[in-house]
PDB file of C-alpha atoms in Angstrom:
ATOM      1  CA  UNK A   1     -11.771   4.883  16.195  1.00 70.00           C
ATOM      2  CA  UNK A   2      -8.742   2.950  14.669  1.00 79.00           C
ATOM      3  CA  UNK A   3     -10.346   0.202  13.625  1.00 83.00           C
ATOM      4  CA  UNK A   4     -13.079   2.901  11.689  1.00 88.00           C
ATOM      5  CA  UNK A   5     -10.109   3.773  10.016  1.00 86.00           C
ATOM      6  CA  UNK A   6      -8.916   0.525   9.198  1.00 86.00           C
ATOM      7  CA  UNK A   7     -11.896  -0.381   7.999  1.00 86.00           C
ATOM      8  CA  UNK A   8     -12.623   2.821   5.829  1.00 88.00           C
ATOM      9  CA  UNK A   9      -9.292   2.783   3.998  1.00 86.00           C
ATOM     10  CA  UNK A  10      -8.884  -1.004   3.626  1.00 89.00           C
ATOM     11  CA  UNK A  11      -9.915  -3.186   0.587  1.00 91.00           C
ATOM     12  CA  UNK A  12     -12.782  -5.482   1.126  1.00 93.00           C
ATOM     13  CA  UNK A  13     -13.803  -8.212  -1.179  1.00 94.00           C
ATOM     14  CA  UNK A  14     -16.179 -11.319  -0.165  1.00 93.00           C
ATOM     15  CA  UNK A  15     -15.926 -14.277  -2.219  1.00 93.00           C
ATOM     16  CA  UNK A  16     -16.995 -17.755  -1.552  1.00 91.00           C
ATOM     17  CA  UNK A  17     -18.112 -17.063   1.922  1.00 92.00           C
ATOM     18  CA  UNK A  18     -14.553 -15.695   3.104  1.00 95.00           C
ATOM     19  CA  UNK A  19     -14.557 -12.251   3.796  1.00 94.00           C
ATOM     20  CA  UNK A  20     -10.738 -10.624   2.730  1.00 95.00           C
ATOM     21  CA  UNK A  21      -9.301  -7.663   4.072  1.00 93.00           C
ATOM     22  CA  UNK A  22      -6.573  -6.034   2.466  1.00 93.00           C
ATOM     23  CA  UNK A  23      -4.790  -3.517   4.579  1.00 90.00           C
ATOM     24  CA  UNK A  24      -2.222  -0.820   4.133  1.00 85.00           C
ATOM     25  CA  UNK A  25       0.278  -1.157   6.966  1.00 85.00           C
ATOM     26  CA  UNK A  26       1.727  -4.048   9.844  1.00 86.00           C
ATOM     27  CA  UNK A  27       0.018  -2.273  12.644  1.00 87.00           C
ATOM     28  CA  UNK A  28      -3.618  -2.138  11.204  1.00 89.00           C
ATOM     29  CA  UNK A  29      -3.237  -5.684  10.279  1.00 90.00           C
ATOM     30  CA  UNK A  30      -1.686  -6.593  14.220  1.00 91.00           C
ATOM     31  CA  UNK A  31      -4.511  -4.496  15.700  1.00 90.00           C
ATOM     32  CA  UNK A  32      -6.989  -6.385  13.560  1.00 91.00           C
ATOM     33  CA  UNK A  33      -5.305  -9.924  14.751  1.00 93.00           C
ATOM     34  CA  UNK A  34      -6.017  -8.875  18.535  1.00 92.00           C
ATOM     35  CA  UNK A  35      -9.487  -8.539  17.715  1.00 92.00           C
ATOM     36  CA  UNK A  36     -10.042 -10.885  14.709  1.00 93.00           C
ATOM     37  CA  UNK A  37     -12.451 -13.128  16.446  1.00 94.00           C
ATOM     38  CA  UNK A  38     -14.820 -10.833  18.592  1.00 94.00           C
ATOM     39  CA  UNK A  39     -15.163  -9.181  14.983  1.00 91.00           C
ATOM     40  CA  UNK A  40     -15.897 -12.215  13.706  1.00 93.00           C
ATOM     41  CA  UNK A  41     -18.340 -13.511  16.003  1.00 95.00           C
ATOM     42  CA  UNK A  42     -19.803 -10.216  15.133  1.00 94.00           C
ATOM     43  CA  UNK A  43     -20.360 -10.712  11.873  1.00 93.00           C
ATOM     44  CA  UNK A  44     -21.434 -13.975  11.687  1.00 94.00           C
ATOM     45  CA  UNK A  45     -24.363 -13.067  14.348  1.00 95.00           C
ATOM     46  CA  UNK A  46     -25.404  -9.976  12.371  1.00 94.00           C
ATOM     47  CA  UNK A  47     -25.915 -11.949   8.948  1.00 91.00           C
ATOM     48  CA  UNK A  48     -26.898 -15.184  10.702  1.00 94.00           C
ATOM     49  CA  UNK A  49     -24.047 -17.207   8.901  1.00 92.00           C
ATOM     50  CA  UNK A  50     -21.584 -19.600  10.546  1.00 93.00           C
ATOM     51  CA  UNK A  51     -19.798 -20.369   7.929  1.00 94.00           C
ATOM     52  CA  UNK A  52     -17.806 -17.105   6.950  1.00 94.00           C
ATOM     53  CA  UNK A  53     -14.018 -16.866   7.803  1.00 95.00           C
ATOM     54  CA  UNK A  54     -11.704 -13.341   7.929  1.00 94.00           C
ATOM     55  CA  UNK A  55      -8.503 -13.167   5.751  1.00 95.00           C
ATOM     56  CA  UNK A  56      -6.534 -10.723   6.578  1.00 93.00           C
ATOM     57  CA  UNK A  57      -3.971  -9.362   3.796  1.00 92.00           C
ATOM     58  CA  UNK A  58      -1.348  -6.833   3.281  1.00 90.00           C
ATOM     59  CA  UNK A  59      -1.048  -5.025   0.254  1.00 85.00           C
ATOM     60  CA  UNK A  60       2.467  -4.277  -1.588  1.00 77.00           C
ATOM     61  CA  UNK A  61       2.746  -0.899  -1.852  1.00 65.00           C
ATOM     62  CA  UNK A  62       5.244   0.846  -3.781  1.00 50.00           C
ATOM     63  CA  UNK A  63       7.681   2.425  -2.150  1.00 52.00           C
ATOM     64  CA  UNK A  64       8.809   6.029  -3.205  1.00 58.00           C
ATOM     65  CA  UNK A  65      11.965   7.003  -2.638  1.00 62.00           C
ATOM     66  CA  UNK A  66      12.109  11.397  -2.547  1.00 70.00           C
ATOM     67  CA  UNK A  67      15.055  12.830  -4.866  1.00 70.00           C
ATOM     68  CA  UNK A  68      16.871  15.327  -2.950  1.00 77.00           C
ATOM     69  CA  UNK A  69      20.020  15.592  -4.660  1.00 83.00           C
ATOM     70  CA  UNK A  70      20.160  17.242  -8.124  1.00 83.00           C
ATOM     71  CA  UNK A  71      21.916  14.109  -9.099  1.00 83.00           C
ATOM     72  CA  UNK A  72      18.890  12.075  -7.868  1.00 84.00           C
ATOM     73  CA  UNK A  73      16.788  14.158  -9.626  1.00 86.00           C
ATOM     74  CA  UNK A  74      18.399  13.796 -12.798  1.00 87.00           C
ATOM     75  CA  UNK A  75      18.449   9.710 -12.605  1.00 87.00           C
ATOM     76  CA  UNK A  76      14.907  10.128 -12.075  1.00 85.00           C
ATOM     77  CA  UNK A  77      14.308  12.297 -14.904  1.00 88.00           C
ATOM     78  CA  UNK A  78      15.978  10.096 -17.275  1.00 90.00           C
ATOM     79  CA  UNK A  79      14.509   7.116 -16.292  1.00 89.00           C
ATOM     80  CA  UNK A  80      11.206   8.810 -17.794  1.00 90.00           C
ATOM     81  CA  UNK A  81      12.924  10.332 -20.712  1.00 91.00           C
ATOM     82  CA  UNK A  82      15.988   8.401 -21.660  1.00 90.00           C
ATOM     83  CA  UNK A  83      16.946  11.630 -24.371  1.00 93.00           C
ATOM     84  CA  UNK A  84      17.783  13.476 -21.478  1.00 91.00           C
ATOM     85  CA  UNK A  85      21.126  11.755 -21.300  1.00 91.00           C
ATOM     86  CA  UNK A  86      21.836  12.073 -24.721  1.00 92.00           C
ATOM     87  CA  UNK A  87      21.213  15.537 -23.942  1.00 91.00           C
ATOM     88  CA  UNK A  88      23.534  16.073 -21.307  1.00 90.00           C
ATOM     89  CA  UNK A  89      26.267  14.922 -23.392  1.00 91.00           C
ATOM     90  CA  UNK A  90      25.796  16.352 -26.542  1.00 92.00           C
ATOM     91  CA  UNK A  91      25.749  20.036 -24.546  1.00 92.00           C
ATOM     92  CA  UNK A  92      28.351  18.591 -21.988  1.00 90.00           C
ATOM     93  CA  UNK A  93      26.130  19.437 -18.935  1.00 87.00           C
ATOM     94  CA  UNK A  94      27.306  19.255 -15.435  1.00 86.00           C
ATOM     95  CA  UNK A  95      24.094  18.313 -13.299  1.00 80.00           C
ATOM     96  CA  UNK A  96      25.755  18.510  -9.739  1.00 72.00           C
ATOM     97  CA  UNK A  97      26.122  21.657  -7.889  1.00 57.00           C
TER      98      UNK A  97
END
């Protein structure tokens, strides 16, 4: 069942006869490594093709941090809409509370 998962939510390209996975997180990518070359073997029987080798990638997500604090919230806001701070001056806003 995991590696259904892994497989279903991964990115899979083929290029050049190398088959690329890119995953989403360490522990897909570890379980996948245990079982890289039964897999493998797998594949290369079902399309009848010696000559394909697994990469196995991760991909850089973007973290996201949560703002909790109204502070936070604010830093975030401006960082979209840098007239926000001009606004907080001009009307002499206190953001925390």
């Amino acid at each position: 069942m995991q590696l259904f998962v892994t497989l279903t939510t991964s990115v899979i390209t083929f290029n050049d006869n190398t088959i690329t996975l890119t995953l989403t997180n360490a522990t897909q990518k570890e379980k996948l490594q245990n079982i890289r070359q039964d897999f493998l073997d797998e594949i290369r029987k079902l399309i009848k093709d010696n000559s394909i080798s697994l990469d196995i990638l991760l991909s850089k997500n973007e973290t996201q941090i949560k703002a909790y604090k109204p502070s936070d919230v604010f830093k975030h806001m401006c960082e979209k809409n840098p007239n926000l701070q001009e606004l907080k001056k001009r009307l002499d806003l206190e953001i925390d509370y």
